[in-house]
């Protein structure tokens, strides 16, 4: 399917926080309670619409386990957006965010949009990390923040789409050099011809799209 | 869906430097070449690997496309498989139109062994040849995963049925039956690949007879005689896949080189109409003085530029920085190790 832009995302965070489940919920709209441990990278893709433009999200779901960590680092570069995920029921996954963030900042381009996600919000009774703590961390480090539930699909669409909107806005503002593919943005064939003249229209409405 | 296809590269043109003396004495497919004779594409197709659907295939086109731009200088060896499960007989899990493209490649072209496994789902249109690299209507192909080969075990599970077993360290197991449209030769290449992955090549550290004390390949330079090209390449700016491939070097993964080399040797064989398979390399292949050298070791001064002085063996049991995969093990006594060929 033709698209105006392709944004590369990576999903990072400790093992078991629900990265693959978030991806599955976003691309397939389903929840799989037991998921194989991710090694290397698994891919997902979905088309969304922002400001009337078709945008393809190419999502790289990475391994969270420490033994695969060195490999995960290899995939940061060339990402336009990152979803940094922790589990609200596991304090340790929140405590490790700084390390993940340092890794991401060190190995990715400086303009990468990072969305901090506190996942498993459906497990309120087991919560170990307050929402305010997530918000404070995000504020301190210049991230966007949401709590999600891959199980109930709560805020999952919003997390992916809001990240895309942020990237799109940066494109409009000229922050991203869209001709440099190292920024994780590619211009689709339909858009390449008109790329030079795009204006400063910021924000826009989003609508979910079908899977690619 | 694959939306763009990069310019096609001819493999032997992109291959620049990796030359080692080889012995084909244990390579079963040489006999298969006899059977393969006559199956070579006749018109407009000069590369038998492409004709067999194992080279420059759909998977390769996809990962090299601008959309992924992964491992752009590395050859991909690939085939089309049908995922099956065991019952009384092997049963297909998905509809016939739904296949899996499986391929191996290298994150850095000059690695002696492939280190990356690629898996993609392919949905074909009705009536399409499911092994043809350039179908008139492009099937739907979705890259599913990239797995480091050190976390994967490939086995020939059922030779007669041409079934591979793919097992990951997380105990996920796939049984993959080579697509019936592939000729027997292709399965022999997979057998060969499995052998290489298990036993290594004599230039790799899996061969205990080679004493490796240092990595002899710097991150940024591993193309003998190709330094200027490399500098030019890197000066074009960062590419998305650059961190995967580090600083791309010219050359090819040696194991893939051997497999593809056999393909191209067959091409020579075919054209010469020789009645006997030539085991030794032809004189034309011995033209360069570097033939006997270990890949990427021509300039030992490079070792000064290493970020990782000590070679670490590929060992799934221990953590290993991915960046080490960009280094190439080489023997401290390459000449000795290569005398008498490179049999596995």
Tab-separated table of N, CA and C in Angstrom, chain A residues 27 50 85 91 100 106 143 192:
chain	number	residue	atom	x	y	z
A	27	UNK	N	-0.981	-4.182	16.042
A	27	UNK	CA	-1.029	-4.620	14.637
A	27	UNK	C	-2.181	-5.585	14.370
A	50	UNK	N	-2.425	10.372	9.559
A	50	UNK	CA	-2.229	11.602	10.335
A	50	UNK	C	-2.328	12.772	9.374
A	85	UNK	N	9.247	0.829	27.438
A	85	UNK	CA	8.151	0.207	28.195
A	85	UNK	C	8.635	-0.316	29.547
A	91	UNK	N	8.585	-2.975	40.014
A	91	UNK	CA	9.397	-1.797	40.300
A	91	UNK	C	10.752	-1.850	39.584
A	100	UNK	N	18.074	1.984	30.067
A	100	UNK	CA	17.509	1.879	28.720
A	100	UNK	C	17.583	3.217	27.987
A	106	UNK	N	22.306	7.047	23.466
A	106	UNK	CA	23.678	6.861	22.984
A	106	UNK	C	23.702	6.280	21.577
A	143	UNK	N	10.258	13.066	27.824
A	143	UNK	CA	9.566	11.999	27.105
A	143	UNK	C	8.063	12.250	27.126
A	192	UNK	N	7.042	11.498	-2.575
A	192	UNK	CA	8.386	11.974	-2.892
A	192	UNK	C	8.356	13.199	-3.793
